[in-house]
Amino acid sequence: MDHTAAVDQTGASPASARAEQAIFTSIRSPMGRGYRIVAASAGILRDEKREIVQCAPSHGSLCDPSPTAAGLASFKLRSGRHCILLSRSAGIEHTARGGYRIHTHVLVMDPLAFRRLHCDPLSVEAAALPAITEDLLGSPPTRLDPLLLAGQPKQPAGKEADAVVPPLTADVDCMMHILSAVLDGRSIMVVAAPVPRQTLRRILGAAPMAVRRELSLSYGLKFSPSRPFQLVFTNAERSETERIVRDHDMDIFHWQSPPSPAKSSFDTWLRFVRQRWESGRYDYVARLASRLTQESGAHALAQIAALCADIERLGTADATALEQLSQRHARTAPVSKAHARLLDEFQKAARRRAEALAQQESAADDDLAVTGLA
Amino acid sequence: MSTAAATSAEYTSCLICESRNSPESILCQQCSAPLALVHEAIAQERDPQVVSILGDSNVGKTVYLGFLLDMLSQRANDFEAVPRGAYSVDLQQTVISHMAYRMFPPKTPMESHEWKWTYYQVCKRARTPKWVDLVMPDMAGEAIAAEVATPSTFRIIQNLLSKSAGLLLLVDAALAANGSAQPDFFALKMMSYIDTMFARKRKKRIGMPVAIVLTKADYCPECFDSPRRFAEANLNRLWNMCETRFANVEFFACSVVGSLAYATTEDEDFVTPVPLHTALRGVLEPFEWITRQL
């Protein structure tokens, strides 16, 4: 996701975002043993710690059983702040009863700080990774200070790069289905996605900021009723997924056997996103989605999509098309700040196109005059 | 707790938290307790009694409960025990299978839907045997510790304790004998939590039977000679708390492992404990005492 384009509404610099931090893991210490919060900065409230303990993954909770397993969860706390859990395997657990110790680095951010990182937990992860050193994994300290996260993080090393190569058509179909569920506010569990982190990055990039702000999600963690998130990327046996469907109000999406595409009230937005993805314009979609801080309904997104498509058409419109497009939006009243800015962009683009067409006409007339003289 | 109103065509009421669930649900949506417990209780036409096994992380709850159930299944000491539902056998199978391969069973996760629940019908052979239905969940020590530290973190534990007819509190005797104060402090916090939960009047002591089981007593054999004296000497805070606030407490020593080895390699920076063989001692006595109190 391009981090340069989105600007905070207050005009504040996206230079840095402050986060309280904590570590949830299993170590033996004079004060206790087993999975618990072993260190925390002073700004995490007692009720927030309770929620963190309820949600954080404990022994055997990562989908990948290997020593390089990793997972992430992002959800809103009851206090209104946002919590991101960054989990990874960290060596053998101290009782050596099989399996790896899970080290979870917890970040708690107030809404403004989360917005500085585009309400994107993957951006928060990228910004926080330099602070999670091998020393911290091996011997967590007893106290922590708040973290200052850079507003323009580098891509984390070892993670899948944001591929320039467009995904397969079937994968795009899957992503559209998942994105539709997210926009609709439905809870969905995605099972056996081949590259869950990259898929999540694409879906977050196409979800408006207004949706991302409230979205709870996880990847790489086993499903648990104590983590009732809206969007879950996990692996699960079919019997378990059947139980989850029965016990919890969740759609299950098996990547290898997806359901047939269904109509969605967000079809206009989905079509718009799909067309841009197919031409490799992921950053454009991400930048646009980051600007949509108030739009989350189907109608509003359809309006935005239509307006953006018309702005693009202006680039090659002839005089007739330019007139039609201008008429279409002449009396449109903006419904949000982002809509107002896009309308303004449309008007400017229309004027530039009109000037360009006028210059072309003038140049053509001059050519005719010269030819006539000759 | 009455199971009469536990279910209808429209919902099933959880045995532990009494929240309503759809009749097709397998686990309670609120607390993740298996709803099969309710169906079994209805089939028995009598309310089961919950015996909760509490203790810090790595004290030996899973191993203790697994061996206890296996002994009951094998009719040790004139007990007869019938599992209600195949899920009730999972725990003892896990423990026995792992120990047979000289491995301790895996750590119990904090997520309550991963806990193993057991529902057994138990009776001691007598002229007029009295059958008792017992529900005994294997909880994660860290979840118990988190609930004690910040009540309502894991409401299922609160609900379980409030419905318990008896408690088995496991305490690491080996650590205590080595001079660590951790077992004593954990046990004190646990008893204080129970006191807060059950105390009606300040001057009245709590009558619920609590068996304090001193585990890993093979490290400190003197524990078997007099568990009470051992507790008074090495777990003095717990001892004082029991004496002041609890009317029905008994101390027991228990051991499961006959001999323990430690394995490691040059590349590893950790040591794996290897139970070479089991030698059960004092496993049944705490349970027998609790059932006599019910």
XYZ file of C-alpha atoms in Angstrom:
668
model
C 0.000 0.000 0.000
C 1.337 3.472 -0.904
C 1.735 5.405 2.308
C 2.462 8.816 0.863
C -0.924 9.776 -0.438
C -3.306 9.660 2.514
C -3.280 12.826 4.556
C -4.721 13.108 8.032
C -7.902 15.178 8.080
C -6.447 17.481 10.680
C -3.523 18.156 8.408
C -1.117 16.715 11.014
C 2.049 15.192 9.686
C 1.929 11.419 9.345
C 5.504 11.406 10.598
C 4.979 9.102 13.591
C 2.353 7.298 15.610
C 2.658 6.483 19.300
C 1.772 3.026 20.538
C 1.723 1.497 23.984
C 3.269 -1.940 23.960
C 3.233 -5.174 25.919
C 4.591 -8.705 25.617
C 2.422 -11.779 26.116
C 4.384 -15.022 26.279
C 5.356 -17.980 28.461
C 8.543 -17.566 30.446
C 9.685 -18.584 33.875
C 10.371 -15.629 36.146
C 10.387 -14.875 39.860
C 6.820 -13.581 39.582
C 5.291 -16.523 37.780
C 5.338 -18.892 34.839
C 3.225 -19.682 31.829
C 1.481 -17.459 29.307
C 0.784 -14.010 30.692
C 1.651 -10.375 30.106
C 5.300 -10.335 31.168
C 6.016 -6.688 30.393
C 3.952 -3.657 29.490
C 4.282 0.080 29.097
C 2.522 2.161 31.723
C -0.198 3.435 29.422
C -2.072 0.150 28.958
C -5.164 0.111 31.139
C -6.113 -2.808 33.380
C -9.294 -3.536 31.389
C -7.282 -3.449 28.177
C -4.850 -5.984 29.645
C -7.792 -8.232 30.490
C -9.016 -8.127 26.892
C -5.508 -8.764 25.608
C -5.158 -11.856 27.813
C -8.539 -13.112 26.588
C -7.579 -12.771 22.915
C -3.830 -13.385 22.752
C -2.783 -16.757 21.320
C -1.412 -19.299 23.789
C 0.274 -22.635 23.280
C -0.328 -24.257 19.906
C -2.465 -21.400 18.580
C -0.492 -20.609 15.443
C -1.669 -22.373 12.273
C 1.887 -23.130 11.147
C 3.599 -25.636 13.451
C 7.101 -24.679 12.235
C 9.657 -22.602 14.164
C 9.164 -19.668 11.762
C 5.404 -19.419 12.257
C 3.862 -15.978 12.513
C 0.420 -14.508 12.946
C -1.341 -11.220 13.401
C -4.575 -10.034 14.953
C -6.126 -6.587 14.941
C -9.224 -5.531 16.833
C -10.811 -2.655 18.667
C -10.699 -2.697 22.451
C -13.725 -1.703 24.515
C -11.787 1.409 25.561
C -11.968 2.603 21.938
C -8.260 2.115 21.279
C -6.998 -0.327 18.712
C -4.953 -3.408 19.555
C -2.601 -5.252 17.208
C -1.093 -8.586 18.213
C 2.080 -9.653 16.404
C 2.737 -13.309 17.193
C 5.582 -15.609 16.257
C 7.238 -18.810 17.357
C 10.146 -18.110 19.678
C 11.969 -21.286 20.540
C 10.932 -24.147 22.767
C 8.486 -23.390 25.582
C 10.196 -23.595 28.977
C 8.382 -26.761 30.139
C 9.514 -28.527 26.914
C 6.229 -30.388 26.532
C 6.179 -30.123 22.775
C 5.538 -27.203 20.483
C 7.067 -23.759 20.335
C 6.672 -20.854 22.655
C 4.521 -18.136 21.147
C 5.795 -14.601 21.638
C 3.120 -11.976 21.074
C 4.087 -8.347 20.837
C 1.065 -6.226 21.686
C 0.552 -2.706 20.372
C -2.246 -0.455 21.627
C -2.928 2.721 19.672
C -5.463 5.478 20.020
C -7.682 6.073 16.940
C -5.662 9.027 15.652
C -2.379 7.132 15.825
C -3.957 4.129 14.088
C -5.233 6.439 11.380
C -1.739 7.829 10.831
C -0.861 4.325 9.715
C -3.947 4.208 7.471
C -5.851 1.914 9.875
C -3.771 -0.832 8.326
C -2.437 -3.417 10.807
C 0.074 -4.643 8.197
C 1.540 -1.132 8.089
C 1.658 -1.117 11.884
C 3.444 -4.460 11.760
C 5.994 -3.150 9.250
C 6.633 -0.077 11.389
C 6.980 -2.074 14.614
C 9.173 -4.921 13.343
C 12.513 -3.086 13.826
C 11.682 -2.818 17.532
C 11.052 -6.562 17.958
C 14.647 -7.738 18.176
C 15.995 -11.230 18.795
C 17.020 -10.098 22.306
C 13.449 -9.110 23.046
C 12.208 -12.505 21.875
C 14.749 -14.394 23.936
C 14.654 -12.401 27.175
C 11.759 -9.973 27.429
C 12.449 -7.055 29.774
C 10.297 -6.419 32.809
C 9.147 -3.011 31.648
C 8.635 -1.297 28.339
C 8.364 2.252 27.086
C 5.800 3.392 24.513
C 6.846 2.937 20.899
C 7.010 5.645 18.243
C 6.128 4.106 14.899
C 7.288 5.728 11.668
C 4.402 6.852 9.485
C 6.101 5.564 6.333
C 7.424 2.130 7.242
C 9.737 0.089 5.083
C 8.598 -3.286 3.806
C 9.433 -5.923 6.390
C 12.288 -8.232 5.403
C 11.364 -11.789 4.576
C 7.700 -11.012 3.943
C 6.107 -11.501 0.540
C 6.734 -8.399 -1.516
C 3.696 -6.579 -2.889
C 3.905 -8.357 -6.197
C 3.633 -6.301 -9.329
C 2.421 -9.439 -11.088
C -1.382 -9.522 -11.023
C -2.893 -12.545 -9.261
C -4.667 -15.329 -11.134
C -8.258 -14.650 -12.209
C -9.520 -17.334 -9.819
C -7.684 -15.647 -6.953
C -9.207 -12.294 -7.872
C -12.646 -13.922 -7.808
C -11.896 -15.219 -4.300
C -10.692 -11.799 -3.141
C -13.807 -10.127 -4.526
C -15.994 -12.551 -2.587
C -14.110 -11.882 0.640
C -14.097 -8.123 0.070
C -17.836 -8.196 -0.538
C -18.392 -9.940 2.811
C -16.164 -7.419 4.588
C -17.968 -4.437 3.066
C -21.314 -6.036 3.907
C -20.295 -6.340 7.565
C -20.522 -10.139 7.540
C -18.095 -12.315 9.474
C -16.046 -14.568 7.228
C -13.419 -17.235 7.828
C -11.077 -17.896 4.900
C -9.625 -21.390 4.986
C -6.464 -22.505 3.200
C -5.649 -19.278 1.361
C -2.273 -19.896 -0.351
C -0.727 -16.538 0.599
C -2.938 -15.163 3.382
C -0.811 -12.142 4.219
C -0.650 -10.892 0.628
C -4.357 -11.568 0.157
C -5.130 -9.625 3.321
C -2.981 -6.737 2.072
C -4.975 -6.584 -1.168
C -8.310 -6.724 0.625
C -7.330 -4.045 3.134
C -6.114 -1.911 0.232
C -9.553 -2.051 -1.362
C -11.560 -1.477 1.807
C -12.360 2.165 2.578
C -10.703 3.667 5.644
C -14.164 3.956 7.221
C -14.425 0.140 7.072
C -10.788 -0.601 8.038
C -11.142 1.541 11.156
C -13.735 -0.867 12.615
C -12.554 -4.120 11.082
C -11.308 -6.896 13.360
C -9.160 -9.515 11.679
C -6.499 -12.145 12.080
C -4.249 -14.317 9.980
C -2.033 -17.217 10.952
C -3.948 -17.917 14.187
C -6.240 -20.856 14.838
C -9.867 -19.912 15.214
C -11.061 -19.456 18.769
C -14.388 -18.195 20.167
C -12.300 -15.899 22.368
C -11.144 -14.203 19.115
C -14.513 -13.527 17.400
C -13.065 -11.427 14.595
C -14.886 -10.361 11.460
C -12.213 -11.509 8.976
C -10.171 -14.584 9.816
C -7.534 -16.266 7.648
C -6.781 -19.668 9.112
C -6.463 -23.378 8.474
C -9.074 -25.709 9.885
C -10.316 -29.231 9.345
C -13.654 -29.514 7.614
C -15.282 -30.930 10.777
C -14.097 -27.905 12.711
C -15.389 -25.476 10.099
C -18.763 -27.205 10.193
C -18.833 -26.776 13.971
C -17.885 -23.114 13.635
C -20.677 -22.495 11.142
C -23.110 -24.223 13.483
C -21.987 -22.446 16.661
C -21.061 -19.004 15.331
C -22.661 -16.766 12.778
C -19.798 -16.951 10.274
C -19.450 -17.554 6.550
C -16.790 -20.128 5.741
C -14.832 -19.604 2.531
C -12.715 -22.539 1.362
C -10.118 -21.113 -1.019
C -9.741 -24.391 -2.912
C -13.490 -24.816 -3.445
C -15.043 -21.337 -3.449
C -18.788 -20.854 -3.820
C -20.226 -19.453 -7.061
C -20.060 -15.660 -7.261
C -23.221 -14.033 -5.926
C -24.660 -10.579 -6.561
C -23.650 -7.957 -4.065
C -24.921 -4.466 -3.329
C -21.275 -3.407 -3.621
C -20.924 -4.699 -7.208
C -20.142 -1.256 -8.666
C -17.246 -0.733 -6.259
C -16.058 -4.332 -6.646
C -16.075 -4.027 -10.437
C -14.133 -0.758 -10.197
C -11.512 -2.362 -7.906
C -11.235 -5.457 -10.057
C -10.596 -3.486 -13.240
C -7.831 -1.497 -11.582
C -6.247 -4.603 -10.072
C -6.254 -6.361 -13.418
C -4.199 -3.510 -14.820
C -1.818 -3.626 -11.857
C -3.019 -0.363 -10.243
C -3.037 -1.646 -6.664
C -1.493 1.498 -5.243
C -4.099 3.685 -6.923
C -6.923 1.680 -5.296
C -5.150 1.752 -1.921
C -4.617 5.521 -2.083
C -8.235 6.099 -3.005
C -9.549 3.757 -0.287
C -7.399 5.543 2.313
C -9.128 8.825 1.432
C -12.606 7.405 2.066
C -12.929 8.107 5.772
C -16.707 8.522 5.752
C -17.893 6.308 2.915
C -18.732 2.703 3.688
C -22.223 2.160 2.242
C -22.897 0.605 -1.154
C -24.432 3.743 -2.656
C -21.635 6.045 -1.501
C -18.945 3.708 -2.826
C -20.809 3.316 -6.120
C -20.847 7.117 -6.475
C -17.123 7.330 -5.753
C -16.353 4.523 -8.198
C -18.415 6.140 -10.969
C -16.789 9.521 -10.374
C -13.251 8.097 -10.419
C -14.015 6.160 -13.603
C -15.302 9.354 -15.230
C -12.154 11.261 -14.167
C -10.128 8.607 -15.996
C -12.361 8.841 -19.091
C -11.701 12.578 -19.290
C -8.117 11.845 -20.314
C -9.197 10.587 -23.740
C -12.658 12.158 -24.110
C -13.593 13.985 -27.289
C -15.663 17.154 -27.160
C -18.991 15.299 -27.157
C -17.953 12.883 -24.426
C -16.487 15.774 -22.417
C -19.815 17.601 -22.624
C -21.741 14.484 -21.529
C -19.421 13.791 -18.609
C -19.539 17.423 -17.476
C -23.353 17.445 -17.623
C -23.475 14.235 -15.571
C -21.686 15.793 -12.633
C -22.691 19.427 -13.059
C -25.345 19.337 -10.364
C -23.887 16.672 -8.117
C -23.777 17.799 -4.493
C -20.900 16.335 -2.511
C -21.921 13.955 0.306
C -18.548 13.860 2.054
C -15.174 15.580 2.085
C -13.589 12.891 -0.088
C -16.484 13.176 -2.542
C -16.061 16.956 -2.617
C -12.328 16.644 -3.350
C -12.987 14.136 -6.129
C -15.616 16.432 -7.669
C -13.075 19.230 -7.531
C -10.529 16.956 -9.240
C -13.149 16.144 -11.870
C -13.815 19.816 -12.586
C -10.101 20.579 -12.885
C -9.549 17.575 -15.149
C -12.529 18.592 -17.296
C -11.121 22.099 -17.703
C -7.680 20.760 -18.606
C -9.239 18.451 -21.182
C -11.303 21.296 -22.624
C -8.156 23.425 -22.953
C -6.277 20.546 -24.532
C -9.084 19.969 -27.028
C -9.162 23.690 -27.807
C -5.404 23.717 -28.401
C -5.701 20.655 -30.629
C -8.419 22.367 -32.631
C -6.366 25.524 -32.919
C -3.295 23.586 -34.020
C -5.374 21.724 -36.586
C -6.714 25.043 -37.933
C -3.160 26.415 -38.208
C -2.044 23.293 -40.078
C -4.937 23.712 -42.467
C -4.064 27.341 -43.020
C -0.400 26.496 -43.737
C -1.405 23.679 -46.106
C -3.854 25.989 -47.849
C -1.123 28.625 -48.352
C 1.229 25.988 -49.667
C -28.642 -26.518 39.243
C -31.679 -27.963 37.551
C -31.515 -29.571 34.170
C -35.280 -29.668 33.903
C -35.441 -26.307 32.202
C -32.122 -26.763 30.447
C -33.461 -27.383 27.036
C -36.421 -26.863 24.809
C -37.095 -27.207 21.111
C -35.725 -23.701 20.601
C -32.614 -23.614 22.737
C -30.203 -25.532 24.915
C -29.137 -23.924 28.169
C -25.447 -24.335 28.982
C -24.745 -26.373 32.106
C -21.989 -24.010 33.214
C -23.028 -20.476 32.317
C -26.760 -21.124 31.645
C -26.693 -19.075 28.464
C -29.035 -20.144 25.675
C -27.653 -21.808 22.592
C -29.255 -23.151 19.463
C -30.148 -26.852 19.741
C -27.621 -27.739 16.995
C -24.671 -26.062 18.735
C -21.836 -28.253 19.939
C -20.046 -25.775 22.178
C -21.621 -23.013 24.225
C -21.273 -19.713 22.406
C -20.540 -17.872 25.642
C -18.146 -20.122 27.518
C -17.268 -22.934 25.046
C -18.340 -25.680 27.454
C -19.604 -28.709 25.524
C -23.385 -28.771 25.308
C -23.192 -32.557 25.335
C -22.924 -32.163 29.134
C -26.498 -30.889 29.182
C -27.804 -33.692 27.012
C -26.044 -36.286 29.181
C -27.390 -34.720 32.364
C -30.915 -34.811 30.981
C -30.477 -38.457 30.001
C -29.371 -39.314 33.555
C -32.361 -37.453 34.998
C -30.200 -36.069 37.802
C -28.037 -32.988 38.117
C -24.301 -33.638 37.848
C -21.894 -32.295 40.418
C -18.913 -30.268 39.308
C -15.559 -31.002 40.893
C -13.037 -28.411 39.771
C -9.347 -29.136 39.582
C -7.323 -25.985 40.113
C -3.640 -25.222 40.125
C -0.857 -23.117 38.682
C 0.651 -23.747 35.257
C 2.802 -26.917 35.087
C 1.657 -28.230 38.479
C 0.347 -31.478 36.958
C -3.431 -31.028 36.600
C -3.715 -32.810 33.254
C -1.549 -35.737 34.309
C -3.321 -36.056 37.672
C -6.806 -35.990 36.183
C -5.857 -38.334 33.360
C -4.453 -40.941 35.722
C -7.318 -40.505 38.178
C -9.900 -41.199 35.483
C -7.911 -44.124 34.192
C -7.727 -45.643 37.672
C -11.470 -45.177 38.132
C -12.122 -46.746 34.715
C -10.061 -49.728 35.828
C -12.127 -50.024 39.027
C -9.323 -49.166 41.409
C -10.190 -49.369 45.102
C -13.725 -50.642 44.509
C -14.674 -47.622 42.468
C -16.770 -47.992 39.390
C -16.739 -45.237 36.797
C -18.620 -44.984 33.538
C -17.758 -42.238 31.035
C -20.751 -40.387 29.620
C -19.901 -39.606 26.041
C -16.770 -40.543 24.104
C -15.362 -37.032 24.646
C -14.968 -37.904 28.340
C -12.264 -40.440 27.463
C -10.120 -38.026 25.418
C -8.197 -36.684 28.393
C -7.173 -40.002 29.904
C -6.288 -41.363 26.483
C -4.042 -38.366 25.810
C -2.280 -38.684 29.169
C -1.820 -42.458 29.140
C -0.677 -42.527 25.511
C 1.906 -39.818 26.029
C 3.232 -41.290 29.256
C 3.511 -44.696 27.587
C 5.889 -43.040 25.123
C 7.804 -41.411 27.973
C 6.485 -37.937 27.229
C 4.454 -35.525 29.279
C 1.194 -34.518 27.560
C 1.157 -31.163 25.724
C 0.472 -27.944 27.560
C -3.218 -27.142 27.942
C -4.020 -24.015 25.864
C -5.653 -21.017 27.516
C -8.441 -20.984 24.925
C -11.377 -22.618 26.729
C -12.744 -24.363 23.636
C -9.554 -26.467 23.651
C -10.066 -27.721 27.225
C -10.954 -31.340 27.722
C -14.129 -31.990 29.667
C -15.013 -35.220 31.418
C -18.405 -36.425 32.552
C -18.294 -39.600 34.587
C -20.773 -41.588 36.599
C -18.943 -42.794 39.665
C -19.824 -44.978 42.596
C -17.997 -46.859 45.290
C -19.089 -50.464 45.671
C -21.084 -50.785 48.842
C -24.210 -52.477 50.020
C -26.208 -49.564 48.624
C -23.969 -47.970 46.029
C -24.602 -44.314 45.486
C -23.988 -43.134 41.947
C -22.690 -39.631 41.532
C -22.382 -37.811 38.227
C -19.193 -35.798 38.089
C -18.131 -33.119 35.619
C -14.415 -32.383 35.800
C -12.873 -30.022 33.257
C -9.125 -29.841 32.668
C -8.436 -26.111 32.716
C -5.287 -24.254 31.741
C -3.258 -23.060 34.727
C -2.553 -19.746 33.035
C -6.272 -19.123 32.584
C -6.830 -19.819 36.274
C -3.959 -17.504 37.203
C -5.305 -14.771 34.904
C -8.793 -15.085 36.413
C -7.419 -14.918 39.947
C -5.289 -11.882 39.081
C -8.104 -10.034 37.283
C -11.565 -11.486 37.979
C -13.898 -11.850 34.987
C -11.042 -12.383 32.559
C -12.259 -15.946 32.086
C -15.889 -16.012 33.208
C -16.111 -19.732 32.578
C -13.811 -20.271 35.545
C -15.982 -18.051 37.713
C -19.075 -19.961 36.600
C -17.411 -23.324 37.144
C -16.315 -22.453 40.637
C -19.713 -21.079 41.548
C -21.261 -24.400 40.498
C -18.584 -26.592 42.097
C -19.540 -29.035 44.806
C -15.894 -29.678 45.650
C -12.412 -28.477 44.723
C -9.067 -30.126 44.235
C -6.284 -27.553 44.511
C -2.989 -28.909 43.204
C 0.191 -27.379 44.592
C 3.746 -28.110 43.469
C 5.331 -29.734 46.528
C 8.703 -30.111 44.801
C 9.033 -26.369 44.222
C 7.843 -25.613 47.736
C 10.315 -28.075 49.242
C 13.083 -26.378 47.249
C 12.315 -23.095 48.951
C 10.289 -21.400 46.232
C 7.498 -19.205 47.537
C 5.648 -19.262 44.209
C 3.418 -22.275 44.978
C 2.463 -20.795 48.334
C 1.583 -17.413 46.852
C -0.444 -18.929 44.025
C -2.368 -21.164 46.427
C -2.989 -18.241 48.778
C -4.351 -16.125 45.909
C -6.514 -19.026 44.761
C -8.004 -19.607 48.195
C -8.536 -15.895 48.649
C -10.397 -15.784 45.331
C -12.589 -18.700 46.437
C -13.150 -17.015 49.788
C -14.317 -13.830 48.063
C -16.612 -15.821 45.849
C -18.277 -17.973 48.485
C -18.093 -16.049 51.725
C -21.494 -14.897 52.855
C -20.541 -13.659 56.305
C -17.124 -12.575 57.475
C -17.173 -14.760 60.564
C -18.561 -17.875 58.878
C -15.998 -20.210 57.320
C -16.562 -21.734 53.890
C -17.944 -25.248 54.088
C -17.210 -26.446 50.541
C -14.774 -29.390 50.633
C -11.317 -28.486 49.355
C -8.629 -31.127 48.897
C -5.124 -29.637 48.756
C -3.081 -32.076 46.655
C 0.674 -31.741 46.974
C 1.932 -32.951 43.585
C 5.392 -34.171 42.523
C 5.839 -35.439 46.091
C 8.374 -38.007 44.822
C 10.891 -35.131 45.062
C 10.171 -34.724 48.771
C 9.098 -38.084 50.207
C 8.619 -36.613 53.672
C 5.470 -35.100 52.199
C 3.844 -38.531 52.262
C 4.540 -38.990 55.974
C 2.417 -36.014 56.937
C 1.044 -33.780 54.198
C -0.445 -31.471 56.842
C 2.881 -30.930 58.545
C 4.584 -30.429 55.180
C 2.024 -27.790 54.231
C 2.329 -26.049 57.561
C 6.102 -25.898 57.189
C 6.508 -25.155 53.474
C 3.196 -23.535 52.478
C 2.554 -21.576 55.612
C 0.533 -18.767 53.981
C -1.834 -21.322 52.447
C -2.006 -23.218 55.717
C -3.012 -20.127 57.665
C -5.611 -19.141 55.072
C -7.184 -22.603 55.183
C -7.272 -22.618 58.927
C -8.894 -19.204 59.162
C -11.416 -19.240 56.322
C -12.163 -22.834 55.352
C -13.994 -25.367 57.519
C -13.530 -28.445 55.362
C -9.965 -28.792 54.054
C -7.747 -31.848 53.851
C -4.151 -32.213 52.666
C -2.854 -35.028 50.479
C 0.469 -35.954 48.901
C 0.543 -37.332 45.408
C 3.079 -38.561 42.888
C 2.769 -40.007 39.397
C 6.284 -40.326 38.044
C 8.466 -43.139 39.322
C 11.694 -41.784 37.922
C 12.510 -38.770 35.804
C 15.353 -38.219 33.368
C 16.439 -35.087 31.521
C 17.352 -35.074 27.863
C 19.130 -32.506 25.762
C 21.539 -32.255 22.838
C 24.593 -30.121 22.146
C 22.598 -27.836 19.837
C 19.695 -27.217 22.198
C 19.564 -24.665 24.980
C 16.708 -26.404 26.777
C 16.248 -29.622 28.711
C 13.326 -31.999 28.164
C 12.054 -33.911 31.219
C 11.489 -37.577 30.392
C 9.202 -39.654 32.647
C 10.892 -43.038 32.545
C 8.096 -44.872 34.289
C 4.999 -44.141 36.314
C 4.490 -45.101 39.943
C 1.142 -43.790 41.054
C 0.846 -42.873 44.676
C -1.832 -40.843 46.407
C -3.879 -40.242 43.239
C -7.159 -41.749 44.379
C -7.218 -40.619 48.013
C -8.051 -36.926 47.432
C -10.849 -37.877 45.056
C -12.189 -40.456 47.462
C -12.261 -37.875 50.234
C -14.077 -35.343 48.029
C -16.752 -37.842 46.982
C -17.355 -38.738 50.610
C -18.015 -35.050 51.321
C -20.514 -34.638 48.463
